[in-house]
Amino acid sequence: MKRVKPGRAPSAMNGCGALFASLFGIVWIVVALSFGAPLFFILFGVIFILLGIIQAVYHFFNAGSKRRFSVFDITEEREEPDPLDNFFQQEQPPRPVRPAASGTFCPYCGAPTKADFAFCRKCGKKLP
């Protein structure tokens, strides 16, 4: 079954990028003040700093929390696990798979199924 693997590295990298963006906002304000720029340029730097801080908090929280999301790491259950899972959280028990009933969806690809289907029409995998 495909699942979204908890990805920590993309969130940590985005958090570092957001911190650099905040530093850029500080440099922007200092340069704008030294050149006597209009108020609009100074406000642009303040907005840049605020957005950078908000993004940094979000991404660092996402990188260190138990429930995190990364669109880059969609894996199958037999593929390599996230190596930092053991460090940040304990092993979670597998989710129970419900049997396919009328009006349900394939647990592997999400295609609609019916109760009498033995295999998914889209991905071809055997339904539970």
mmCIF file of C-alpha atoms in Angstrom:
data_model
loop_
_atom_site.group_PDB
_atom_site.id
_atom_site.type_symbol
_atom_site.label_atom_id
_atom_site.label_comp_id
_atom_site.label_asym_id
_atom_site.label_seq_id
_atom_site.Cartn_x
_atom_site.Cartn_y
_atom_site.Cartn_z
ATOM 1 C CA MET A 1 0.000 0.000 0.000
ATOM 2 C CA LYS A 2 1.319 3.428 -0.843
ATOM 3 C CA ARG A 3 1.614 5.942 1.936
ATOM 4 C CA VAL A 4 3.132 9.329 2.455
ATOM 5 C CA LYS A 5 6.430 8.673 4.175
ATOM 6 C CA PRO A 6 7.220 11.178 6.888
ATOM 7 C CA GLY A 7 9.903 13.345 5.325
ATOM 8 C CA ARG A 8 12.070 15.431 7.603
ATOM 9 C CA ALA A 9 14.833 16.631 5.312
ATOM 10 C CA PRO A 10 12.655 18.748 2.961
ATOM 11 C CA SER A 11 11.041 20.516 5.914
ATOM 12 C CA ALA A 12 14.382 21.148 7.612
ATOM 13 C CA MET A 13 15.847 22.563 4.397
ATOM 14 C CA ASN A 14 12.825 24.824 3.914
ATOM 15 C CA GLY A 15 13.161 26.006 7.522
ATOM 16 C CA CYS A 16 16.803 26.959 6.934
ATOM 17 C CA GLY A 17 15.809 28.772 3.744
ATOM 18 C CA ALA A 18 13.168 30.706 5.659
ATOM 19 C CA LEU A 19 15.778 31.798 8.225
ATOM 20 C CA PHE A 20 18.026 33.049 5.433
ATOM 21 C CA ALA A 21 15.042 34.924 3.977
ATOM 22 C CA SER A 22 14.517 36.616 7.350
ATOM 23 C CA LEU A 23 18.183 37.617 7.444
ATOM 24 C CA PHE A 24 17.806 39.015 3.931
ATOM 25 C CA GLY A 25 14.869 41.109 5.190
ATOM 26 C CA ILE A 26 17.067 42.548 7.956
ATOM 27 C CA VAL A 27 19.816 43.398 5.471
ATOM 28 C CA TRP A 28 17.198 44.936 3.166
ATOM 29 C CA ILE A 29 15.934 47.232 5.939
ATOM 30 C CA VAL A 30 19.450 48.326 6.931
ATOM 31 C CA VAL A 31 20.354 49.141 3.327
ATOM 32 C CA ALA A 32 17.040 50.917 2.721
ATOM 33 C CA LEU A 33 17.512 53.066 5.839
ATOM 34 C CA SER A 34 21.099 53.901 4.939
ATOM 35 C CA PHE A 35 20.070 55.115 1.475
ATOM 36 C CA GLY A 36 17.052 57.047 2.784
ATOM 37 C CA ALA A 37 14.584 54.933 0.785
ATOM 38 C CA PRO A 38 10.828 55.569 0.990
ATOM 39 C CA LEU A 39 8.750 53.877 3.668
ATOM 40 C CA PHE A 40 7.474 51.313 1.132
ATOM 41 C CA PHE A 41 10.937 49.721 0.888
ATOM 42 C CA ILE A 42 11.256 49.447 4.662
ATOM 43 C CA LEU A 43 7.803 47.855 4.970
ATOM 44 C CA PHE A 44 8.783 45.353 2.293
ATOM 45 C CA GLY A 45 11.705 44.264 4.507
ATOM 46 C CA VAL A 46 9.447 43.949 7.582
ATOM 47 C CA ILE A 47 6.981 41.793 5.644
ATOM 48 C CA PHE A 48 9.875 39.661 4.376
ATOM 49 C CA ILE A 49 11.089 39.110 7.965
ATOM 50 C CA LEU A 50 7.615 38.229 9.281
ATOM 51 C CA LEU A 51 6.905 35.756 6.494
ATOM 52 C CA GLY A 52 10.338 34.179 6.958
ATOM 53 C CA ILE A 53 9.782 33.689 10.687
ATOM 54 C CA ILE A 54 6.328 32.177 10.166
ATOM 55 C CA GLN A 55 7.670 29.803 7.511
ATOM 56 C CA ALA A 56 10.667 28.826 9.677
ATOM 57 C CA VAL A 57 8.450 27.982 12.658
ATOM 58 C CA TYR A 58 6.116 25.912 10.472
ATOM 59 C CA HIS A 59 8.870 23.970 8.720
ATOM 60 C CA PHE A 60 10.948 23.257 11.822
ATOM 61 C CA PHE A 61 7.803 22.096 13.636
ATOM 62 C CA ASN A 62 6.974 19.872 10.668
ATOM 63 C CA ALA A 63 10.505 18.432 10.621
ATOM 64 C CA GLY A 64 10.448 17.473 14.294
ATOM 65 C CA SER A 65 6.867 16.423 14.961
ATOM 66 C CA LYS A 66 5.438 12.904 14.944
ATOM 67 C CA ARG A 67 2.823 13.655 12.295
ATOM 68 C CA ARG A 68 4.466 15.371 9.374
ATOM 69 C CA PHE A 69 3.841 15.546 5.653
ATOM 70 C CA SER A 70 6.128 15.648 2.683
ATOM 71 C CA VAL A 71 4.902 15.444 -0.885
ATOM 72 C CA PHE A 72 8.359 14.306 -1.993
ATOM 73 C CA ASP A 73 8.400 10.932 -0.226
ATOM 74 C CA ILE A 74 5.584 8.664 -1.407
ATOM 75 C CA THR A 75 6.693 5.073 -0.896
ATOM 76 C CA GLU A 76 5.440 1.516 -0.707
ATOM 77 C CA GLU A 77 5.510 -0.247 2.643
ATOM 78 C CA ARG A 78 8.341 -2.598 1.584
ATOM 79 C CA GLU A 79 10.624 0.254 0.548
ATOM 80 C CA GLU A 80 13.218 1.850 2.756
ATOM 81 C CA PRO A 81 11.857 3.558 5.862
ATOM 82 C CA ASP A 82 12.773 7.049 6.959
ATOM 83 C CA PRO A 83 16.064 6.581 8.871
ATOM 84 C CA LEU A 84 15.137 9.242 11.420
ATOM 85 C CA ASP A 85 11.852 7.536 12.387
ATOM 86 C CA ASN A 86 13.610 5.517 15.091
ATOM 87 C CA PHE A 87 15.109 8.682 16.542
ATOM 88 C CA PHE A 88 11.941 10.806 16.600
ATOM 89 C CA GLN A 89 9.174 8.300 17.247
ATOM 90 C CA GLN A 90 8.400 4.714 18.050
ATOM 91 C CA GLU A 91 7.165 2.209 15.503
ATOM 92 C CA GLN A 92 3.459 2.632 14.799
ATOM 93 C CA PRO A 93 1.272 -0.461 14.335
ATOM 94 C CA PRO A 94 0.002 -0.986 10.781
ATOM 95 C CA ARG A 95 -3.432 0.341 9.977
ATOM 96 C CA PRO A 96 -6.154 -2.281 9.506
ATOM 97 C CA VAL A 97 -7.316 -2.635 5.916
ATOM 98 C CA ARG A 98 -11.054 -2.649 5.451
ATOM 99 C CA PRO A 99 -12.496 -5.051 2.899
ATOM 100 C CA ALA A 100 -13.645 -3.509 -0.363
ATOM 101 C CA ALA A 101 -17.391 -2.919 -0.350
ATOM 102 C CA SER A 102 -19.798 -1.309 -2.750
ATOM 103 C CA GLY A 103 -18.873 2.328 -3.259
ATOM 104 C CA THR A 104 -15.359 2.037 -1.779
ATOM 105 C CA PHE A 105 -11.965 2.722 -3.280
ATOM 106 C CA CYS A 106 -8.821 0.713 -3.992
ATOM 107 C CA PRO A 107 -6.431 1.039 -1.019
ATOM 108 C CA TYR A 108 -3.442 1.081 -3.400
ATOM 109 C CA CYS A 109 -4.335 3.648 -6.048
ATOM 110 C CA GLY A 110 -7.668 5.160 -4.917
ATOM 111 C CA ALA A 111 -9.719 4.039 -7.934
ATOM 112 C CA PRO A 112 -13.424 3.338 -7.293
ATOM 113 C CA THR A 113 -14.237 -0.360 -6.763
ATOM 114 C CA LYS A 114 -17.322 -2.527 -6.342
ATOM 115 C CA ALA A 115 -17.963 -5.403 -3.917
ATOM 116 C CA ASP A 116 -17.615 -8.083 -6.621
ATOM 117 C CA PHE A 117 -14.187 -6.873 -7.855
ATOM 118 C CA ALA A 118 -11.308 -9.240 -7.053
ATOM 119 C CA PHE A 119 -8.709 -6.944 -8.649
ATOM 120 C CA CYS A 120 -8.506 -3.190 -9.113
ATOM 121 C CA ARG A 121 -9.348 -2.081 -12.637
ATOM 122 C CA LYS A 122 -6.789 0.727 -12.559
ATOM 123 C CA CYS A 123 -3.654 -0.699 -10.902
ATOM 124 C CA GLY A 124 -4.417 -4.441 -11.223
ATOM 125 C CA LYS A 125 -3.573 -5.311 -7.618
ATOM 126 C CA LYS A 126 -5.628 -7.877 -5.709
ATOM 127 C CA LEU A 127 -8.181 -6.191 -3.463
ATOM 128 C CA PRO A 128 -8.322 -7.236 0.216
#
